[in-house]
Short mmCIF file of C-alpha atoms in Angstrom, two decimals:
data_model
loop_
_atom_site.label_atom_id
_atom_site.label_comp_id
_atom_site.label_asym_id
_atom_site.label_seq_id
_atom_site.Cartn_x
_atom_site.Cartn_y
_atom_site.Cartn_z
CA GLU A 29 -0.30 0.09 0.08
CA ILE A 30 1.51 3.49 -0.81
CA VAL A 31 0.97 5.86 1.86
CA LEU A 32 0.91 9.78 1.12
CA THR A 33 2.26 12.30 3.84
CA GLN A 34 1.76 15.90 2.96
CA SER A 35 3.66 18.64 4.46
CA PRO A 36 3.53 21.27 6.10
CA GLY A 37 0.79 19.97 8.33
CA THR A 38 -0.93 23.70 8.39
CA LEU A 39 0.74 26.61 5.85
CA SER A 40 -0.11 29.83 7.44
CA LEU A 41 0.03 32.90 4.14
CA SER A 42 -1.39 36.09 2.91
CA PRO A 43 -3.92 36.16 0.41
CA GLY A 44 -1.29 37.58 -3.28
CA GLU A 45 1.62 34.88 -1.96
CA ARG A 46 2.45 32.14 -3.66
CA ALA A 47 1.25 29.01 -2.04
CA THR A 48 3.60 25.37 -2.13
CA LEU A 49 2.14 22.17 -0.74
CA SER A 50 3.98 18.65 -0.98
CA CYS A 51 3.13 15.05 -0.99
CA ARG A 52 5.90 12.56 -1.01
CA ALA A 53 4.75 8.73 -1.93
CA SER A 54 6.51 5.79 0.23
CA GLN A 55 6.96 4.85 -2.82
CA SER A 56 6.84 5.32 -6.57
CA VAL A 57 3.32 6.40 -8.51
CA SER A 58 2.87 5.00 -11.59
CA SER A 59 2.08 7.37 -14.47
CA SER A 60 1.74 10.27 -12.07
CA TYR A 61 -1.67 9.15 -11.12
CA LEU A 62 -1.93 11.84 -8.34
CA ALA A 63 -4.50 13.97 -7.76
CA TRP A 64 -5.34 16.67 -5.81
CA TYR A 65 -8.26 18.37 -3.96
CA GLN A 66 -9.50 21.09 -2.61
CA GLN A 67 -11.76 20.88 0.56
CA LYS A 68 -13.58 23.88 2.06
CA ARG A 69 -15.13 23.75 6.02
CA GLY A 70 -18.30 21.95 5.28
CA GLN A 71 -17.73 21.38 1.66
CA VAL A 72 -17.37 18.44 -0.20
CA PRO A 73 -13.91 17.71 -1.46
CA ARG A 74 -13.30 19.34 -5.35
CA LEU A 75 -11.05 18.46 -7.73
CA LEU A 76 -8.29 20.36 -8.62
CA ILE A 77 -5.67 18.54 -10.27
CA TYR A 78 -5.72 14.86 -11.62
CA GLY A 79 -2.33 13.03 -13.50
CA ALA A 80 -0.09 15.53 -11.40
CA SER A 81 -0.46 18.44 -13.49
CA ILE A 82 -3.56 18.68 -15.71
CA ARG A 83 -5.93 21.33 -13.88
CA ALA A 84 -9.94 19.92 -13.89
CA THR A 85 -12.69 21.69 -14.99
CA GLY A 86 -13.17 25.21 -14.14
CA ILE A 87 -9.85 25.31 -12.80
CA PRO A 88 -7.87 28.47 -12.46
CA ASP A 89 -4.47 28.26 -13.97
CA ARG A 90 -3.14 30.15 -10.56
CA PHE A 91 -3.44 26.36 -9.37
CA SER A 92 -0.55 24.05 -11.05
CA GLY A 93 0.75 20.33 -10.08
CA SER A 94 4.21 18.93 -10.55
CA GLY A 95 6.16 15.88 -9.90
CA SER A 96 6.34 12.42 -10.27
CA GLY A 97 7.98 9.30 -8.93
CA THR A 98 7.25 10.22 -5.65
CA ASP A 99 7.62 13.54 -5.11
CA PHE A 100 4.65 15.64 -6.00
CA THR A 101 3.87 19.41 -5.30
CA LEU A 102 0.64 21.81 -5.66
CA THR A 103 1.64 25.13 -6.07
CA ILE A 104 -1.09 28.18 -5.73
CA SER A 105 0.90 31.07 -7.75
CA ARG A 106 -1.27 33.91 -5.91
CA LEU A 107 -3.82 33.76 -3.36
CA GLU A 108 -6.99 34.86 -3.34
CA PRO A 109 -9.48 35.01 -0.23
CA GLU A 110 -10.76 31.90 -1.61
CA ASP A 111 -8.45 29.15 -1.44
CA PHE A 112 -7.69 29.16 2.00
CA ALA A 113 -9.08 25.57 2.66
CA VAL A 114 -7.91 22.09 2.80
CA TYR A 115 -5.86 20.14 0.10
CA HIS A 116 -5.71 16.53 -0.27
CA CYS A 117 -3.60 14.80 -2.01
CA GLN A 118 -4.49 11.07 -3.39
CA GLN A 119 -2.96 8.43 -5.52
CA TYR A 120 -5.32 5.95 -7.62
CA GLY A 121 -4.43 4.25 -10.90
CA THR A 122 -4.03 0.33 -11.48
CA SER A 123 -3.69 -1.01 -8.21
CA PRO A 124 -5.77 -0.67 -4.90
CA PRO A 125 -5.64 0.89 -2.49
CA PHE A 126 -6.16 4.07 -3.17
CA SER A 127 -4.35 6.32 -0.62
CA PHE A 128 -5.25 10.25 0.67
CA GLY A 129 -2.57 12.11 1.80
CA GLN A 130 -3.66 13.59 5.98
CA GLY A 131 -4.38 16.78 4.47
CA THR A 132 -2.99 20.31 4.56
CA LYS A 133 -5.02 22.56 6.23
CA LEU A 134 -4.30 26.62 4.23
CA GLU A 135 -4.93 29.42 6.90
CA ILE A 136 -4.54 33.37 6.61
CA LYS A 137 -2.12 34.54 8.01
CA GLU B 13 -26.64 18.50 -14.71
CA LEU B 14 -24.20 15.40 -13.15
CA GLN B 15 -25.15 14.77 -9.44
CA LEU B 16 -24.50 12.13 -6.95
CA VAL B 17 -27.11 11.44 -3.92
CA GLU B 18 -26.23 9.86 -1.12
CA SER B 19 -29.43 8.25 1.78
CA GLY B 20 -29.37 5.74 4.30
CA GLY B 21 -26.82 7.36 6.57
CA GLY B 22 -28.03 7.46 10.45
CA LEU B 23 -26.66 6.26 14.35
CA VAL B 24 -26.64 2.35 14.88
CA GLN B 25 -24.91 0.63 17.29
CA PRO B 26 -21.82 -1.40 17.62
CA GLY B 27 -22.15 -5.02 15.47
CA GLY B 28 -25.02 -2.93 13.77
CA SER B 29 -25.91 -3.03 10.06
CA LEU B 30 -27.04 -0.34 8.08
CA ARG B 31 -26.70 0.03 3.94
CA LEU B 32 -25.86 3.78 2.12
CA SER B 33 -27.34 4.12 -1.55
CA CYS B 34 -25.71 6.81 -4.04
CA ALA B 35 -28.32 7.78 -6.79
CA ALA B 36 -26.47 8.49 -10.06
CA SER B 37 -27.99 11.30 -12.35
CA GLY B 38 -26.88 13.45 -15.52
CA PHE B 39 -24.16 11.02 -16.79
CA THR B 40 -24.39 7.42 -18.24
CA PHE B 41 -23.64 5.61 -14.80
CA SER B 42 -22.47 2.15 -16.46
CA ASP B 43 -19.51 3.82 -18.16
CA TYR B 44 -17.63 4.89 -14.63
CA ALA B 45 -16.23 3.22 -12.05
CA MET B 46 -17.59 4.63 -8.94
CA SER B 47 -16.01 4.83 -5.43
CA TRP B 48 -17.06 5.08 -1.90
CA VAL B 49 -14.58 7.58 0.49
CA ARG B 50 -14.83 8.47 3.89
CA GLN B 51 -14.48 11.53 6.27
CA ALA B 52 -14.49 10.95 10.43
CA PRO B 53 -14.84 14.18 12.22
CA GLY B 54 -12.42 16.81 12.04
CA LYS B 55 -9.88 14.18 9.93
CA GLY B 56 -8.68 13.99 6.51
CA LEU B 57 -10.32 11.44 4.00
CA GLU B 58 -10.08 7.69 3.45
CA TRP B 59 -10.73 5.38 0.13
CA VAL B 60 -12.71 2.94 1.57
CA SER B 61 -14.13 0.95 -1.78
CA SER B 62 -14.43 1.47 -5.29
CA ILE B 63 -16.57 -0.72 -7.97
CA GLU B 64 -16.04 -1.05 -11.65
CA GLY B 65 -18.64 -0.09 -13.94
CA PRO B 66 -20.27 -3.56 -15.11
CA GLY B 67 -20.08 -4.25 -11.53
CA ARG B 68 -17.80 -7.32 -11.50
CA ASP B 69 -15.41 -6.45 -10.01
CA THR B 70 -15.03 -4.45 -6.75
CA TYR B 71 -12.16 -3.41 -4.01
CA TYR B 72 -11.69 -2.40 -0.63
CA ALA B 73 -9.67 -0.92 1.77
CA ALA B 74 -7.97 -3.37 4.36
CA SER B 75 -10.00 -1.65 7.48
CA VAL B 76 -13.50 -2.10 6.09
CA LYS B 77 -12.86 -5.71 4.38
CA GLY B 78 -14.91 -8.53 5.17
CA ARG B 79 -17.53 -6.21 6.23
CA PHE B 80 -18.51 -4.13 3.86
CA THR B 81 -19.77 -4.88 0.51
CA VAL B 82 -19.77 -2.68 -2.35
CA SER B 83 -22.22 -3.34 -5.19
CA ARG B 84 -24.41 -1.72 -7.61
CA ASP B 85 -27.75 -1.69 -10.26
CA ASN B 86 -26.54 0.41 -13.37
CA SER B 87 -30.35 -0.57 -14.33
CA LYS B 88 -31.56 1.95 -11.40
CA ASN B 89 -28.60 3.60 -11.64
CA THR B 90 -27.70 3.68 -7.88
CA MET B 91 -24.23 2.51 -6.10
CA TYR B 92 -24.37 0.77 -2.29
CA LEU B 93 -22.33 -0.06 0.14
CA GLN B 94 -23.55 -2.77 2.50
CA MET B 95 -21.61 -2.04 6.18
CA ASN B 96 -22.06 -5.22 8.50
CA SER B 97 -20.76 -5.28 11.67
CA LEU B 98 -20.32 -1.58 12.23
CA ARG B 99 -17.67 -0.37 14.86
CA ALA B 100 -17.55 3.37 16.60
CA GLU B 101 -14.18 4.30 14.49
CA ASP B 102 -16.48 3.65 11.38
CA THR B 103 -17.84 7.24 12.55
CA ALA B 104 -17.53 9.57 9.31
CA VAL B 105 -19.25 11.00 6.54
CA TYR B 106 -19.65 8.58 3.57
CA TYR B 107 -19.07 10.38 0.25
CA CYS B 108 -19.83 8.21 -3.03
CA ALA B 109 -17.58 9.33 -5.80
CA LYS B 110 -17.40 9.19 -9.77
CA ASP B 111 -14.32 8.39 -12.19
CA SER B 112 -13.63 11.61 -14.02
CA PHE B 113 -13.00 9.20 -16.99
CA SER B 114 -13.67 5.40 -17.96
CA ARG B 115 -11.54 3.33 -18.65
CA ASN B 116 -10.49 -0.15 -18.44
CA GLY B 117 -8.49 -1.37 -15.92
CA VAL B 118 -7.75 1.76 -14.46
CA PHE B 119 -9.61 3.91 -11.55
CA ASP B 120 -9.43 7.54 -12.50
CA ALA B 121 -9.82 10.75 -9.73
CA PHE B 122 -12.75 11.06 -8.91
CA ASP B 123 -14.89 14.42 -10.52
CA ILE B 124 -17.97 14.47 -8.63
CA TRP B 125 -18.50 13.67 -5.02
CA GLY B 126 -22.63 13.36 -3.63
CA GLN B 127 -23.26 15.92 -1.00
CA GLY B 128 -22.29 12.97 1.56
CA ALA B 129 -24.01 10.40 4.23
CA MET B 130 -23.31 10.68 8.00
CA VAL B 131 -22.73 7.63 9.65
CA THR B 132 -22.61 7.29 13.50
CA VAL B 133 -21.93 4.10 15.57
CA SER B 134 -22.19 4.27 18.99
CA SER B 135 -24.60 3.02 21.54
#
């Protein structure tokens, strides 16, 4: 089973700043089957990125994903007030289980 | 509009059973693998189970294997999660989620999520 570790646990930034969130896998994630989700308080998760770097439909281009193998990054270039939320990474593909990271909380500084 | 609606959540005693349903609309249900994901209060997301489009192949997290059973009725556009031998640690919001693509042999990221069904296991 692939274990995903997200860091930091909490990230405190101000609107307009750049956010860099990390997701590290215990073993290589095949074919970059890595997704990022945003979850605001009391809301359902929303798909942001799949295939490590492909933005889902309707996701602003300030969100970008990168990485391969065991190290993946979600970058938000300039934070908007609505971006403060919890972010989850997930690995998927051909071999269950499809684990999630423990989440990174992005909070306003 | 693509939509998933869960139902069947509630309060159940330890050792009890519950069946969740996930009704889908707005897409060709049988073309897509579907999954259950849960979130305990104040915690992160946990993948629970997945089922392929035709419904033949199913997969489970180790924490629920042997106690939970996922199934689907493509004629009714509905997926189910039968939960038996429930434990306090199964207390969570249970979401159903749709694969973002229809690909044989590959489970994809989840592009559509239901609103969630709360399951509370307590005496």
